[in-house]
Short mmCIF file of C-alpha atoms in Angstrom, two decimals:
data_model
loop_
_atom_site.label_atom_id
_atom_site.label_comp_id
_atom_site.label_asym_id
_atom_site.label_seq_id
_atom_site.Cartn_x
_atom_site.Cartn_y
_atom_site.Cartn_z
CA MET A 680 263.43 71.18 33.12
CA LEU A 681 262.61 74.85 33.65
CA ALA A 682 262.02 75.16 29.90
CA VAL A 683 258.85 73.05 30.20
CA ALA A 684 257.51 75.28 32.98
CA VAL A 685 258.33 78.40 30.93
CA GLU A 686 256.48 76.91 27.93
CA GLU A 687 253.48 76.45 30.21
CA ALA A 688 253.72 80.02 31.49
CA ARG A 689 253.84 81.34 27.91
CA ALA A 690 250.86 79.17 26.96
CA GLY A 691 248.91 80.63 29.88
CA LEU A 692 249.77 84.16 28.80
CA ALA A 693 248.72 83.41 25.20
CA GLU A 694 245.33 82.25 26.55
CA GLY A 695 244.87 85.57 28.38
CA GLY A 696 245.78 84.02 31.70
CA ILE A 697 248.33 84.48 34.45
CA PRO A 698 251.79 83.51 33.13
CA ILE A 699 252.92 80.98 35.70
CA GLY A 700 253.83 77.45 34.64
CA ALA A 701 255.02 74.33 36.40
CA ALA A 702 256.01 70.74 35.76
CA LEU A 703 256.52 67.67 37.91
CA PHE A 704 259.46 65.48 36.95
CA GLY A 705 260.85 62.20 38.16
CA ARG A 706 264.37 62.30 39.56
CA ASP A 707 265.53 60.68 36.32
CA GLY A 708 264.15 63.58 34.29
CA THR A 709 260.92 61.89 33.18
CA LEU A 710 258.12 64.42 32.75
CA LEU A 711 255.20 63.31 34.97
CA GLY A 712 252.85 66.27 34.64
CA ARG A 713 252.76 69.86 33.46
CA GLY A 714 250.34 72.77 33.65
CA HIS A 715 249.72 76.45 34.19
CA ASN A 716 247.56 78.76 36.21
CA ARG A 717 243.92 78.51 35.06
CA ARG A 718 242.15 81.21 37.06
CA VAL A 719 241.11 83.20 34.01
CA GLN A 720 240.70 80.36 31.52
CA ASP A 721 238.49 78.14 33.70
CA GLY A 722 237.29 80.66 36.29
CA ASP A 723 239.11 78.32 38.67
CA ALA A 724 240.71 80.00 41.66
CA SER A 725 242.12 76.69 42.90
CA THR A 726 244.33 75.88 39.93
CA HIS A 727 247.71 77.45 40.35
CA ALA A 728 250.53 76.24 38.10
CA GLU A 729 251.90 73.77 40.66
CA THR A 730 248.48 72.26 41.39
CA ALA A 731 247.85 71.95 37.64
CA ALA A 732 251.12 70.05 37.14
CA PHE A 733 250.43 67.92 40.22
CA ARG A 734 246.94 67.04 38.96
CA ASP A 735 248.25 66.29 35.49
CA ALA A 736 250.65 63.73 36.99
CA GLY A 737 247.64 61.68 38.10
CA ARG A 738 247.39 59.51 41.21
CA ARG A 739 250.68 58.31 42.65
CA PRO A 740 251.49 56.30 45.77
CA GLY A 741 254.15 58.84 46.68
CA TYR A 742 256.38 61.68 45.54
CA ARG A 743 259.77 60.83 47.09
CA ASP A 744 261.41 60.59 43.69
CA THR A 745 259.92 63.75 42.15
CA ILE A 746 260.98 67.33 41.48
CA MET A 747 258.55 70.24 41.21
CA VAL A 748 259.67 72.89 38.75
CA THR A 749 257.86 76.22 38.70
CA THR A 750 258.48 79.56 37.04
CA LEU A 751 257.70 81.50 40.25
CA SER A 752 258.29 81.04 43.98
CA PRO A 753 255.39 78.90 45.24
CA CYS A 754 252.72 80.66 47.29
CA TRP A 755 251.65 79.15 50.66
CA TYR A 756 249.01 77.05 48.95
CA CYS A 757 251.52 75.49 46.55
CA ALA A 758 254.23 75.30 49.21
CA GLY A 759 251.72 73.40 51.36
CA LEU A 760 251.16 70.99 48.46
CA VAL A 761 254.90 70.32 48.24
CA ARG A 762 255.20 69.76 51.99
CA GLN A 763 252.11 67.59 52.37
CA PHE A 764 253.05 65.24 49.55
CA GLY A 765 256.72 65.06 50.48
CA ILE A 766 258.08 66.42 47.20
CA PRO A 767 261.76 66.61 48.14
CA SER A 768 262.99 69.15 45.62
CA VAL A 769 261.67 72.38 44.08
CA VAL A 770 263.29 74.29 41.23
CA ILE A 771 262.08 77.91 41.04
CA GLY A 772 262.47 80.12 37.98
CA GLU A 773 262.50 83.33 39.99
CA ALA A 774 261.59 84.73 43.38
CA ARG A 775 262.09 88.43 42.59
CA THR A 776 258.54 89.41 41.70
CA PHE A 777 256.95 87.26 44.43
CA SER A 778 258.44 85.36 47.32
CA GLY A 779 256.14 82.68 48.75
CA GLY A 780 256.84 79.74 51.04
CA HIS A 781 260.15 78.48 49.68
CA ASP A 782 262.16 79.40 52.80
CA TRP A 783 259.62 77.52 54.92
CA LEU A 784 259.99 74.50 52.65
CA ALA A 785 263.79 74.70 52.99
CA GLU A 786 263.41 74.77 56.79
CA HIS A 787 261.43 71.55 56.47
CA GLY A 788 264.09 69.79 54.46
CA VAL A 789 262.99 70.52 50.89
CA ALA A 790 265.88 71.20 48.51
CA ILE A 791 265.21 74.61 46.93
CA THR A 792 266.98 75.82 43.79
CA ILE A 793 266.31 79.38 42.64
CA VAL A 794 267.45 79.77 39.04
CA ASP A 795 266.78 83.52 38.89
CA ASP A 796 265.86 83.21 35.24
CA ALA A 797 265.48 86.49 33.35
CA GLU A 798 262.59 85.32 31.15
CA CYS A 799 260.55 84.12 34.13
CA ALA A 800 261.08 87.46 35.87
CA GLU A 801 260.19 89.42 32.74
CA LEU A 802 256.98 87.45 32.18
CA MET A 803 255.78 88.25 35.70
CA THR A 804 257.05 91.82 35.83
CA ALA A 805 255.19 92.68 32.63
CA PHE A 806 252.07 90.83 33.77
CA VAL A 807 251.91 92.43 37.22
CA ALA A 808 252.37 95.89 35.64
CA ALA A 809 249.63 95.22 33.08
CA ARG A 810 247.08 93.45 35.33
CA PRO A 811 247.78 94.31 38.97
CA GLU A 812 244.19 93.56 40.06
CA LEU A 813 244.32 90.08 38.54
CA TRP A 814 247.62 89.33 40.22
CA SER A 815 246.25 90.53 43.58
CA GLU A 816 243.25 88.26 43.12
CA ASP A 817 245.45 85.27 42.37
CA ILE A 818 247.37 85.55 45.62
CA GLY A 819 244.43 86.67 47.74
CA SER A 820 245.97 90.09 48.35
CA GLU A 821 243.02 92.46 48.80
CA MET B 1221 227.53 75.02 58.91
CA LEU B 1222 229.30 71.75 59.68
CA ALA B 1223 226.19 69.88 58.50
CA VAL B 1224 226.88 70.95 54.90
CA ALA B 1225 230.46 69.67 55.09
CA VAL B 1226 229.24 66.38 56.61
CA GLU B 1227 226.71 66.02 53.77
CA GLU B 1228 229.59 66.44 51.33
CA ALA B 1229 231.69 63.84 53.17
CA ARG B 1230 228.79 61.36 53.07
CA ALA B 1231 228.28 62.05 49.35
CA GLY B 1232 231.95 61.32 48.74
CA LEU B 1233 231.70 58.04 50.63
CA ALA B 1234 228.58 57.04 48.69
CA GLU B 1235 230.55 57.61 45.45
CA GLY B 1236 233.29 55.25 46.66
CA GLY B 1237 235.56 58.15 47.56
CA ILE B 1238 237.36 59.50 50.59
CA PRO B 1239 234.79 60.85 53.08
CA ILE B 1240 236.02 64.37 53.67
CA GLY B 1241 233.78 67.34 52.91
CA ALA B 1242 234.08 71.08 53.18
CA ALA B 1243 232.16 74.28 52.58
CA LEU B 1244 233.06 77.95 52.31
CA PHE B 1245 230.64 80.36 53.94
CA GLY B 1246 230.36 84.09 54.19
CA ARG B 1247 230.51 85.54 57.69
CA ASP B 1248 226.76 86.08 57.49
CA GLY B 1249 226.19 82.36 56.92
CA THR B 1250 225.74 82.50 53.14
CA LEU B 1251 226.96 79.32 51.48
CA LEU B 1252 229.58 80.30 48.87
CA GLY B 1253 230.89 76.89 47.81
CA ARG B 1254 230.88 73.26 48.85
CA GLY B 1255 232.65 70.08 47.81
CA HIS B 1256 234.39 66.88 48.75
CA ASN B 1257 237.57 64.99 48.07
CA ARG B 1258 237.61 63.73 44.46
CA ARG B 1259 240.77 61.62 44.29
CA VAL B 1260 238.91 58.40 43.50
CA GLN B 1261 235.99 59.84 41.55
CA ASP B 1262 238.03 61.98 39.14
CA GLY B 1263 241.48 60.42 39.54
CA ASP B 1264 242.37 63.89 40.77
CA ALA B 1265 245.04 64.01 43.46
CA SER B 1266 244.76 67.79 43.71
CA THR B 1267 241.14 68.01 44.81
CA HIS B 1268 240.89 67.78 48.56
CA ALA B 1269 237.62 68.78 50.18
CA GLU B 1270 238.78 72.30 51.00
CA THR B 1271 240.10 72.93 47.48
CA ALA B 1272 236.82 71.61 46.04
CA ALA B 1273 234.78 74.02 48.17
CA PHE B 1274 237.18 76.86 47.36
CA ARG B 1275 236.90 76.17 43.62
CA ASP B 1276 233.13 75.89 43.84
CA ALA B 1277 233.00 79.39 45.32
CA GLY B 1278 234.39 80.77 42.04
CA ARG B 1279 236.64 83.77 41.62
CA ARG B 1280 236.55 86.31 44.42
CA PRO B 1281 238.53 89.50 45.03
CA GLY B 1282 239.23 88.38 48.59
CA TYR B 1283 238.28 86.08 51.44
CA ARG B 1284 238.38 88.37 54.51
CA ASP B 1285 234.70 87.77 55.20
CA THR B 1286 234.70 83.98 54.75
CA ILE B 1287 234.77 80.87 56.93
CA MET B 1288 236.14 77.52 55.77
CA VAL B 1289 234.30 74.58 57.30
CA THR B 1290 235.79 71.11 56.93
CA THR B 1291 235.04 67.71 58.41
CA LEU B 1292 238.74 67.00 59.09
CA SER B 1293 241.79 68.99 60.19
CA PRO B 1294 243.25 70.54 57.02
CA CYS B 1295 246.47 69.01 55.67
CA TRP B 1296 249.42 71.29 54.83
CA TYR B 1297 248.11 71.73 51.30
CA CYS B 1298 244.70 72.92 52.50
CA ALA B 1299 246.19 74.87 55.41
CA GLY B 1300 248.38 76.63 52.84
CA LEU B 1301 245.27 77.51 50.84
CA VAL B 1302 243.68 79.09 53.92
CA ARG B 1303 246.80 81.07 54.73
CA GLN B 1304 247.52 82.25 51.19
CA PHE B 1305 244.00 83.52 50.60
CA GLY B 1306 243.61 85.07 54.02
CA ILE B 1307 240.61 83.02 55.10
CA PRO B 1308 240.33 84.26 58.69
CA SER B 1309 238.37 81.43 60.27
CA VAL B 1310 238.33 77.61 59.99
CA VAL B 1311 235.78 75.31 61.60
CA ILE B 1312 237.03 71.71 61.83
CA GLY B 1313 234.78 68.71 62.41
CA GLU B 1314 237.48 66.66 64.06
CA ALA B 1315 241.25 66.45 64.44
CA ARG B 1316 241.44 63.06 66.15
CA THR B 1317 242.04 60.84 63.15
CA PHE B 1318 244.40 63.31 61.45
CA SER B 1319 246.00 66.50 62.64
CA GLY B 1320 247.26 68.73 59.85
CA GLY B 1321 248.25 72.38 59.80
CA HIS B 1322 245.62 73.93 62.06
CA ASP B 1323 248.06 74.87 64.85
CA TRP B 1324 250.25 76.60 62.26
CA LEU B 1325 247.22 78.52 61.01
CA ALA B 1326 246.36 79.55 64.57
CA GLU B 1327 249.95 80.82 65.03
CA HIS B 1328 249.37 82.97 61.95
CA GLY B 1329 246.19 84.51 63.29
CA VAL B 1330 243.52 82.22 61.84
CA ALA B 1331 240.64 81.53 64.24
CA ILE B 1332 240.41 77.75 64.60
CA THR B 1333 237.35 75.99 66.03
CA ILE B 1334 237.54 72.23 66.55
CA VAL B 1335 234.03 70.86 67.00
CA ASP B 1336 235.18 67.29 67.77
CA ASP B 1337 232.08 65.93 66.10
CA ALA B 1338 231.44 62.21 66.62
CA GLU B 1339 230.04 61.58 63.13
CA CYS B 1340 233.06 63.19 61.43
CA ALA B 1341 235.40 61.06 63.52
CA GLU B 1342 233.42 57.89 62.83
CA LEU B 1343 233.39 58.50 59.07
CA MET B 1344 237.18 58.79 59.00
CA THR B 1345 237.90 56.05 61.53
CA ALA B 1346 235.86 53.56 59.52
CA PHE B 1347 237.34 54.73 56.24
CA VAL B 1348 240.98 54.58 57.40
CA ALA B 1349 240.40 51.07 58.81
CA ALA B 1350 238.77 49.90 55.56
CA ARG B 1351 241.10 51.59 53.04
CA PRO B 1352 244.43 52.41 54.74
CA GLU B 1353 246.35 52.48 51.43
CA LEU B 1354 243.94 54.98 49.91
CA TRP B 1355 244.19 57.22 52.94
CA SER B 1356 248.01 57.05 52.84
CA GLU B 1357 247.90 58.01 49.18
CA ASP B 1358 245.66 60.98 49.88
CA ILE B 1359 248.06 62.50 52.39
CA GLY B 1360 251.25 61.49 50.58
CA SER B 1361 252.29 59.17 53.38
CA GLU B 1362 254.29 56.41 51.69
#
């Protein structure tokens, strides 16, 4: 499942954007939605990878049977999305380059899996080194 | 400032949507962005009022000098947005019909003002009574 999120992250990078991707799956492995950060592409500060995947999945009565997969530890905004909508499981590519709200989600009963994937970490490490000001903007770190 | 958010909530209701509105202001009172919940209008589960106002404000290097004004207590998703981007102050129309993450924000240093505005409460009370399933969907409450 992480492969879909990584494809999204790479697509974002190819567009000149921030290389973070995500996908929402059903528990049975069905892909429900996928997307990537669109700050640069759309001038949209509100579309992080997880929100893009969530939006792409359309309207749903609930999320009990879903899994959020993301290349990077979810920030507070995206962690809040997971908590509010009761997404029970989050698979995280890596939490080395940025550690967001995944411990808080775990405290609130969300199953957290950190893959510690080398490609995810390399994508972000290279991006943060190349565009530190853009990364700071994306996480509201003045 | 709450009047702008209430206008947005009324506009959402008039469009057949969920009557929650928000606006992002500068500390000096400048309106930076405004919007309302767009779940029904756009089939977009990711656009709550606060995210709509945040998006409408465009890309910014930081939010230290901003105030988020919303007709209803922010859910975890929107509370996460406020925390992640360091919005220091939130003005809330009412927290009677729904109480989200505002206490958590206060614990993390965000200045919270609850106006307890009768019109905000009436908009939501009437809406929740008329469309309980739509309200449940909007907050992921199966």
